[in-house]
C-alpha cells in the first residue's frame, strides 16, 4: 500500500515522504543489516535459474554485491551484531539432488567491493552464532549419522576464514550456542531438555 504522508500511526505520529519500492523476483529470505541501510535478499533457485543473494543499499537502491548460487537449498542469513559481516549458510546439492553439503559464504561488509570467503562444512550444522561485536563465530556440528558432535570456532582473519579450534562434545543433546554480551564466554545449551554448559 502507498502512504500519502497523512496516514496516522498513532495519536500524533505521521509518516512523511513517499514510499520506496524495488522489485526482486522469487524472494525466499530477507534481512536488514543491524547497523546500515542495507538489505540482504535471497532469491530462491527455480528450474535453470540459480539462487542469488543480493545486497542492496537504501534509499539509493544501489546493488552492492550479487552472489549467485547453483544447486543450493535451505539458505539462511546471519548478520554479525555490528553489521561487519553477513554469513550465508546454504546446502549445496549433488548433481543427482539426493544429497547435500553445508557451506558458508561470509561477506566482509567493511572491505571494498564486499569480498566473499567460503567455508565448506563437514556434516550438519545444528547452530551458528557470531561473537557480539567481534570477528569470531562458532558452530555446533555433527556428522551425517548424528555422531561426532563438536563445537567449532573460527575467526575472520587477514587472509579470510581461519579455524581456531574445535572441541568434541561428550553429550549429543546440545543444540544452541549463546555468547556472553562481551564475547569471550559462551553457553552451550540443550533447548528442550534444559541442560547447559558454561564455557
PDB file of C-alpha atoms in Angstrom:
ATOM      1  CA  UNK A   1       0.000   0.000   0.000  1.00  0.00           C
ATOM      2  CA  UNK A   2       1.144   3.549  -0.693  1.00  0.00           C
ATOM      3  CA  UNK A   3       1.139   6.117   2.068  1.00  0.00           C
ATOM      4  CA  UNK A   4       0.166   9.694   1.267  1.00  0.00           C
ATOM      5  CA  UNK A   5       2.083  11.302   4.085  1.00  0.00           C
ATOM      6  CA  UNK A   6      -1.072  11.852   6.151  1.00  0.00           C
ATOM      7  CA  UNK A   7      -1.912   8.388   7.412  1.00  0.00           C
ATOM      8  CA  UNK A   8      -1.811   8.198  11.184  1.00  0.00           C
ATOM      9  CA  UNK A   9       0.378   5.713  13.039  1.00  0.00           C
ATOM     10  CA  UNK A  10      -0.558   6.946  16.474  1.00  0.00           C
ATOM     11  CA  UNK A  11      -2.237   9.913  18.057  1.00  0.00           C
ATOM     12  CA  UNK A  12       0.278  12.461  16.782  1.00  0.00           C
ATOM     13  CA  UNK A  13       2.733  10.361  14.732  1.00  0.00           C
ATOM     14  CA  UNK A  14       2.583  10.635  10.947  1.00  0.00           C
ATOM     15  CA  UNK A  15       4.511   9.144   8.034  1.00  0.00           C
ATOM     16  CA  UNK A  16       6.419  11.682   5.998  1.00  0.00           C
ATOM     17  CA  UNK A  17       7.716  11.350   2.457  1.00  0.00           C
ATOM     18  CA  UNK A  18       6.962   8.878  -0.297  1.00  0.00           C
ATOM     19  CA  UNK A  19       7.235   5.090  -0.128  1.00  0.00           C
ATOM     20  CA  UNK A  20      10.294   3.386  -1.587  1.00  0.00           C
ATOM     21  CA  UNK A  21       9.922   0.169  -3.519  1.00  0.00           C
ATOM     22  CA  UNK A  22      12.128  -2.095  -5.573  1.00  0.00           C
ATOM     23  CA  UNK A  23      11.350  -5.392  -7.208  1.00  0.00           C
ATOM     24  CA  UNK A  24      13.104  -8.711  -6.710  1.00  0.00           C
ATOM     25  CA  UNK A  25      11.714 -11.955  -8.058  1.00  0.00           C
ATOM     26  CA  UNK A  26      11.294 -15.183  -6.100  1.00  0.00           C
ATOM     27  CA  UNK A  27      12.168 -13.785  -2.667  1.00  0.00           C
ATOM     28  CA  UNK A  28      12.600 -16.531  -0.097  1.00  0.00           C
ATOM     29  CA  UNK A  29      14.565 -14.675   2.587  1.00  0.00           C
ATOM     30  CA  UNK A  30      15.143 -11.055   3.606  1.00  0.00           C
ATOM     31  CA  UNK A  31      17.140  -9.349   6.362  1.00  0.00           C
ATOM     32  CA  UNK A  32      18.333  -5.881   7.369  1.00  0.00           C
ATOM     33  CA  UNK A  33      21.879  -5.053   8.354  1.00  0.00           C
ATOM     34  CA  UNK A  34      21.783  -4.259  12.104  1.00  0.00           C
ATOM     35  CA  UNK A  35      23.820  -1.057  11.578  1.00  0.00           C
ATOM     36  CA  UNK A  36      23.466   0.135   7.979  1.00  0.00           C
ATOM     37  CA  UNK A  37      20.678   0.836   5.492  1.00  0.00           C
ATOM     38  CA  UNK A  38      21.466  -2.365   3.617  1.00  0.00           C
ATOM     39  CA  UNK A  39      19.109  -5.234   2.929  1.00  0.00           C
ATOM     40  CA  UNK A  40      20.068  -8.771   2.002  1.00  0.00           C
ATOM     41  CA  UNK A  41      17.564 -10.563  -0.225  1.00  0.00           C
ATOM     42  CA  UNK A  42      17.765 -14.268  -1.027  1.00  0.00           C
ATOM     43  CA  UNK A  43      16.109 -15.296  -4.285  1.00  0.00           C
ATOM     44  CA  UNK A  44      15.297 -18.981  -4.437  1.00  0.00           C
ATOM     45  CA  UNK A  45      16.613 -21.096  -7.316  1.00  0.00           C
ATOM     46  CA  UNK A  46      13.939 -22.163  -9.753  1.00  0.00           C
ATOM     47  CA  UNK A  47      14.467 -24.530 -12.668  1.00  0.00           C
ATOM     48  CA  UNK A  48      17.618 -23.481 -14.514  1.00  0.00           C
ATOM     49  CA  UNK A  49      17.716 -20.134 -12.688  1.00  0.00           C
ATOM     50  CA  UNK A  50      20.262 -20.218  -9.819  1.00  0.00           C
ATOM     51  CA  UNK A  51      19.710 -18.792  -6.370  1.00  0.00           C
ATOM     52  CA  UNK A  52      21.023 -15.294  -5.676  1.00  0.00           C
ATOM     53  CA  UNK A  53      21.893 -13.201  -2.653  1.00  0.00           C
ATOM     54  CA  UNK A  54      21.528  -9.512  -3.446  1.00  0.00           C
ATOM     55  CA  UNK A  55      22.857  -6.802  -1.120  1.00  0.00           C
ATOM     56  CA  UNK A  56      21.097  -3.509  -1.790  1.00  0.00           C
ATOM     57  CA  UNK A  57      21.748  -0.094  -0.270  1.00  0.00           C
ATOM     58  CA  UNK A  58      18.729   2.049   0.554  1.00  0.00           C
ATOM     59  CA  UNK A  59      17.378   4.533  -0.346  1.00  0.00           C
ATOM     60  CA  UNK A  60      19.660   4.644  -3.426  1.00  0.00           C
ATOM     61  CA  UNK A  61      18.716   1.032  -4.378  1.00  0.00           C
ATOM     62  CA  UNK A  62      22.311   0.519  -5.447  1.00  0.00           C
ATOM     63  CA  UNK A  63      23.294  -3.143  -5.595  1.00  0.00           C
ATOM     64  CA  UNK A  64      26.469  -3.557  -3.561  1.00  0.00           C
ATOM     65  CA  UNK A  65      27.018  -7.252  -4.188  1.00  0.00           C
ATOM     66  CA  UNK A  66      25.263 -10.061  -6.043  1.00  0.00           C
ATOM     67  CA  UNK A  67      26.252 -13.656  -5.314  1.00  0.00           C
ATOM     68  CA  UNK A  68      24.920 -16.457  -7.499  1.00  0.00           C
ATOM     69  CA  UNK A  69      24.473 -19.945  -6.068  1.00  0.00           C
ATOM     70  CA  UNK A  70      23.986 -23.067  -8.183  1.00  0.00           C
ATOM     71  CA  UNK A  71      22.314 -26.261  -6.942  1.00  0.00           C
ATOM     72  CA  UNK A  72      21.576 -24.984  -3.439  1.00  0.00           C
ATOM     73  CA  UNK A  73      18.679 -25.017  -0.984  1.00  0.00           C
ATOM     74  CA  UNK A  74      17.935 -24.006   2.618  1.00  0.00           C
ATOM     75  CA  UNK A  75      19.665 -20.615   2.590  1.00  0.00           C
ATOM     76  CA  UNK A  76      19.899 -18.877   5.993  1.00  0.00           C
ATOM     77  CA  UNK A  77      21.370 -15.439   6.766  1.00  0.00           C
ATOM     78  CA  UNK A  78      23.319 -14.474   9.909  1.00  0.00           C
ATOM     79  CA  UNK A  79      24.384 -10.854  10.466  1.00  0.00           C
ATOM     80  CA  UNK A  80      27.201 -10.022  12.873  1.00  0.00           C
ATOM     81  CA  UNK A  81      25.914  -7.589  15.528  1.00  0.00           C
ATOM     82  CA  UNK A  82      27.767  -4.557  14.113  1.00  0.00           C
ATOM     83  CA  UNK A  83      26.931  -5.342  10.502  1.00  0.00           C
ATOM     84  CA  UNK A  84      30.601  -6.024   9.743  1.00  0.00           C
ATOM     85  CA  UNK A  85      29.885  -9.474   8.300  1.00  0.00           C
ATOM     86  CA  UNK A  86      26.998 -11.379   6.805  1.00  0.00           C
ATOM     87  CA  UNK A  87      27.122 -15.169   6.766  1.00  0.00           C
ATOM     88  CA  UNK A  88      25.010 -17.031   4.228  1.00  0.00           C
ATOM     89  CA  UNK A  89      24.609 -20.717   5.041  1.00  0.00           C
ATOM     90  CA  UNK A  90      23.413 -22.939   2.210  1.00  0.00           C
ATOM     91  CA  UNK A  91      23.140 -26.630   1.437  1.00  0.00           C
ATOM     92  CA  UNK A  92      24.932 -27.424  -1.818  1.00  0.00           C
ATOM     93  CA  UNK A  93      23.223 -30.332  -3.503  1.00  0.00           C
ATOM     94  CA  UNK A  94      24.900 -33.069  -5.523  1.00  0.00           C
ATOM     95  CA  UNK A  95      24.152 -33.313  -9.243  1.00  0.00           C
ATOM     96  CA  UNK A  96      21.640 -36.062  -8.511  1.00  0.00           C
ATOM     97  CA  UNK A  97      19.938 -33.839  -5.928  1.00  0.00           C
ATOM     98  CA  UNK A  98      19.815 -36.709  -3.427  1.00  0.00           C
ATOM     99  CA  UNK A  99      22.463 -35.434  -1.014  1.00  0.00           C
ATOM    100  CA  UNK A 100      23.911 -32.132   0.039  1.00  0.00           C
ATOM    101  CA  UNK A 101      26.736 -30.499   1.986  1.00  0.00           C
ATOM    102  CA  UNK A 102      26.648 -27.378   4.093  1.00  0.00           C
ATOM    103  CA  UNK A 103      28.675 -24.343   3.005  1.00  0.00           C
ATOM    104  CA  UNK A 104      29.199 -20.871   4.456  1.00  0.00           C
ATOM    105  CA  UNK A 105      29.759 -17.742   2.433  1.00  0.00           C
ATOM    106  CA  UNK A 106      30.824 -14.762   4.532  1.00  0.00           C
ATOM    107  CA  UNK A 107      30.541 -11.242   3.152  1.00  0.00           C
ATOM    108  CA  UNK A 108      33.015  -8.726   4.568  1.00  0.00           C
ATOM    109  CA  UNK A 109      30.848  -5.619   4.574  1.00  0.00           C
ATOM    110  CA  UNK A 110      33.631  -3.212   5.588  1.00  0.00           C
ATOM    111  CA  UNK A 111      36.017  -4.005   2.747  1.00  0.00           C
ATOM    112  CA  UNK A 112      35.911  -2.523  -0.709  1.00  0.00           C
ATOM    113  CA  UNK A 113      33.611  -4.379  -3.134  1.00  0.00           C
ATOM    114  CA  UNK A 114      32.483  -6.652  -0.260  1.00  0.00           C
ATOM    115  CA  UNK A 115      34.702  -9.710  -0.801  1.00  0.00           C
ATOM    116  CA  UNK A 116      33.304 -13.154  -0.018  1.00  0.00           C
ATOM    117  CA  UNK A 117      35.064 -16.006   1.799  1.00  0.00           C
ATOM    118  CA  UNK A 118      33.774 -19.570   1.513  1.00  0.00           C
ATOM    119  CA  UNK A 119      33.943 -22.413   4.020  1.00  0.00           C
ATOM    120  CA  UNK A 120      32.864 -25.995   3.332  1.00  0.00           C
ATOM    121  CA  UNK A 121      31.445 -27.638   6.448  1.00  0.00           C
ATOM    122  CA  UNK A 122      31.608 -31.355   7.117  1.00  0.00           C
ATOM    123  CA  UNK A 123      28.368 -32.794   8.451  1.00  0.00           C
ATOM    124  CA  UNK A 124      25.299 -30.935   9.674  1.00  0.00           C
ATOM    125  CA  UNK A 125      25.313 -27.521  11.360  1.00  0.00           C
ATOM    126  CA  UNK A 126      22.996 -27.592  14.374  1.00  0.00           C
ATOM    127  CA  UNK A 127      23.567 -23.953  15.322  1.00  0.00           C
ATOM    128  CA  UNK A 128      25.602 -20.911  14.205  1.00  0.00           C
ATOM    129  CA  UNK A 129      26.405 -17.797  16.260  1.00  0.00           C
ATOM    130  CA  UNK A 130      28.580 -14.698  15.812  1.00  0.00           C
ATOM    131  CA  UNK A 131      30.503 -13.360  18.780  1.00  0.00           C
ATOM    132  CA  UNK A 132      28.901  -9.990  19.716  1.00  0.00           C
ATOM    133  CA  UNK A 133      30.889  -7.055  18.333  1.00  0.00           C
ATOM    134  CA  UNK A 134      33.640  -9.468  17.302  1.00  0.00           C
ATOM    135  CA  UNK A 135      35.071 -11.227  14.281  1.00  0.00           C
ATOM    136  CA  UNK A 136      34.711 -14.777  15.608  1.00  0.00           C
ATOM    137  CA  UNK A 137      31.894 -17.256  15.117  1.00  0.00           C
ATOM    138  CA  UNK A 138      31.024 -20.664  16.483  1.00  0.00           C
ATOM    139  CA  UNK A 139      29.144 -23.638  15.104  1.00  0.00           C
ATOM    140  CA  UNK A 140      27.688 -26.767  16.656  1.00  0.00           C
ATOM    141  CA  UNK A 141      28.129 -29.608  14.178  1.00  0.00           C
ATOM    142  CA  UNK A 142      27.547 -33.334  13.913  1.00  0.00           C
ATOM    143  CA  UNK A 143      28.321 -35.919  11.256  1.00  0.00           C
ATOM    144  CA  UNK A 144      25.774 -37.423   8.866  1.00  0.00           C
ATOM    145  CA  UNK A 145      24.998 -40.198  11.349  1.00  0.00           C
ATOM    146  CA  UNK A 146      24.213 -37.773  14.186  1.00  0.00           C
ATOM    147  CA  UNK A 147      27.508 -38.503  15.924  1.00  0.00           C
ATOM    148  CA  UNK A 148      30.855 -36.750  16.349  1.00  0.00           C
ATOM    149  CA  UNK A 149      29.235 -33.701  17.941  1.00  0.00           C
ATOM    150  CA  UNK A 150      31.594 -30.727  18.021  1.00  0.00           C
ATOM    151  CA  UNK A 151      31.701 -27.049  18.793  1.00  0.00           C
ATOM    152  CA  UNK A 152      33.978 -25.316  16.287  1.00  0.00           C
ATOM    153  CA  UNK A 153      35.398 -21.803  16.404  1.00  0.00           C
ATOM    154  CA  UNK A 154      36.563 -19.641  13.511  1.00  0.00           C
ATOM    155  CA  UNK A 155      37.897 -16.110  13.130  1.00  0.00           C
ATOM    156  CA  UNK A 156      37.762 -13.696  10.231  1.00  0.00           C
ATOM    157  CA  UNK A 157      41.492 -13.087   9.861  1.00  0.00           C
ATOM    158  CA  UNK A 158      43.524 -11.050   7.400  1.00  0.00           C
ATOM    159  CA  UNK A 159      43.555 -13.908   4.899  1.00  0.00           C
ATOM    160  CA  UNK A 160      39.895 -14.863   5.329  1.00  0.00           C
ATOM    161  CA  UNK A 161      38.259 -17.556   7.441  1.00  0.00           C
ATOM    162  CA  UNK A 162      40.692 -19.180   9.857  1.00  0.00           C
ATOM    163  CA  UNK A 163      39.862 -22.112  12.104  1.00  0.00           C
ATOM    164  CA  UNK A 164      40.802 -21.520  15.746  1.00  0.00           C
ATOM    165  CA  UNK A 165      39.958 -24.898  17.279  1.00  0.00           C
ATOM    166  CA  UNK A 166      37.245 -27.468  17.742  1.00  0.00           C
ATOM    167  CA  UNK A 167      36.138 -29.471  20.747  1.00  0.00           C
ATOM    168  CA  UNK A 168      34.388 -32.829  20.702  1.00  0.00           C
ATOM    169  CA  UNK A 169      31.354 -32.872  22.969  1.00  0.00           C
ATOM    170  CA  UNK A 170      30.643 -35.901  25.145  1.00  0.00           C
ATOM    171  CA  UNK A 171      26.919 -35.070  25.146  1.00  0.00           C
ATOM    172  CA  UNK A 172      24.868 -35.101  21.964  1.00  0.00           C
ATOM    173  CA  UNK A 173      21.997 -33.014  23.332  1.00  0.00           C
ATOM    174  CA  UNK A 174      23.489 -29.530  22.829  1.00  0.00           C
ATOM    175  CA  UNK A 175      21.829 -27.603  20.017  1.00  0.00           C
ATOM    176  CA  UNK A 176      22.326 -23.918  20.844  1.00  0.00           C
ATOM    177  CA  UNK A 177      25.255 -21.527  21.416  1.00  0.00           C
ATOM    178  CA  UNK A 178      24.773 -18.289  23.328  1.00  0.00           C
ATOM    179  CA  UNK A 179      27.717 -15.875  23.554  1.00  0.00           C
ATOM    180  CA  UNK A 180      28.101 -13.553  26.520  1.00  0.00           C
ATOM    181  CA  UNK A 181      27.302  -9.898  25.700  1.00  0.00           C
ATOM    182  CA  UNK A 182      31.013  -9.037  25.614  1.00  0.00           C
ATOM    183  CA  UNK A 183      32.150 -12.220  23.884  1.00  0.00           C
ATOM    184  CA  UNK A 184      34.864 -14.476  25.365  1.00  0.00           C
ATOM    185  CA  UNK A 185      32.400 -16.628  27.342  1.00  0.00           C
ATOM    186  CA  UNK A 186      29.534 -18.666  25.957  1.00  0.00           C
ATOM    187  CA  UNK A 187      26.928 -21.201  26.970  1.00  0.00           C
ATOM    188  CA  UNK A 188      26.121 -24.457  25.243  1.00  0.00           C
ATOM    189  CA  UNK A 189      22.548 -25.437  25.883  1.00  0.00           C
ATOM    190  CA  UNK A 190      20.105 -28.177  25.043  1.00  0.00           C
ATOM    191  CA  UNK A 191      16.943 -26.320  24.138  1.00  0.00           C
ATOM    192  CA  UNK A 192      14.094 -28.593  25.126  1.00  0.00           C
ATOM    193  CA  UNK A 193      15.801 -30.663  27.814  1.00  0.00           C
ATOM    194  CA  UNK A 194      17.341 -27.784  29.741  1.00  0.00           C
ATOM    195  CA  UNK A 195      20.964 -28.925  30.021  1.00  0.00           C
ATOM    196  CA  UNK A 196      23.592 -26.152  29.979  1.00  0.00           C
ATOM    197  CA  UNK A 197      27.367 -25.939  29.908  1.00  0.00           C
ATOM    198  CA  UNK A 198      29.218 -22.701  30.704  1.00  0.00           C
ATOM    199  CA  UNK A 199      32.456 -22.219  28.781  1.00  0.00           C
TER     200      UNK A 199
END
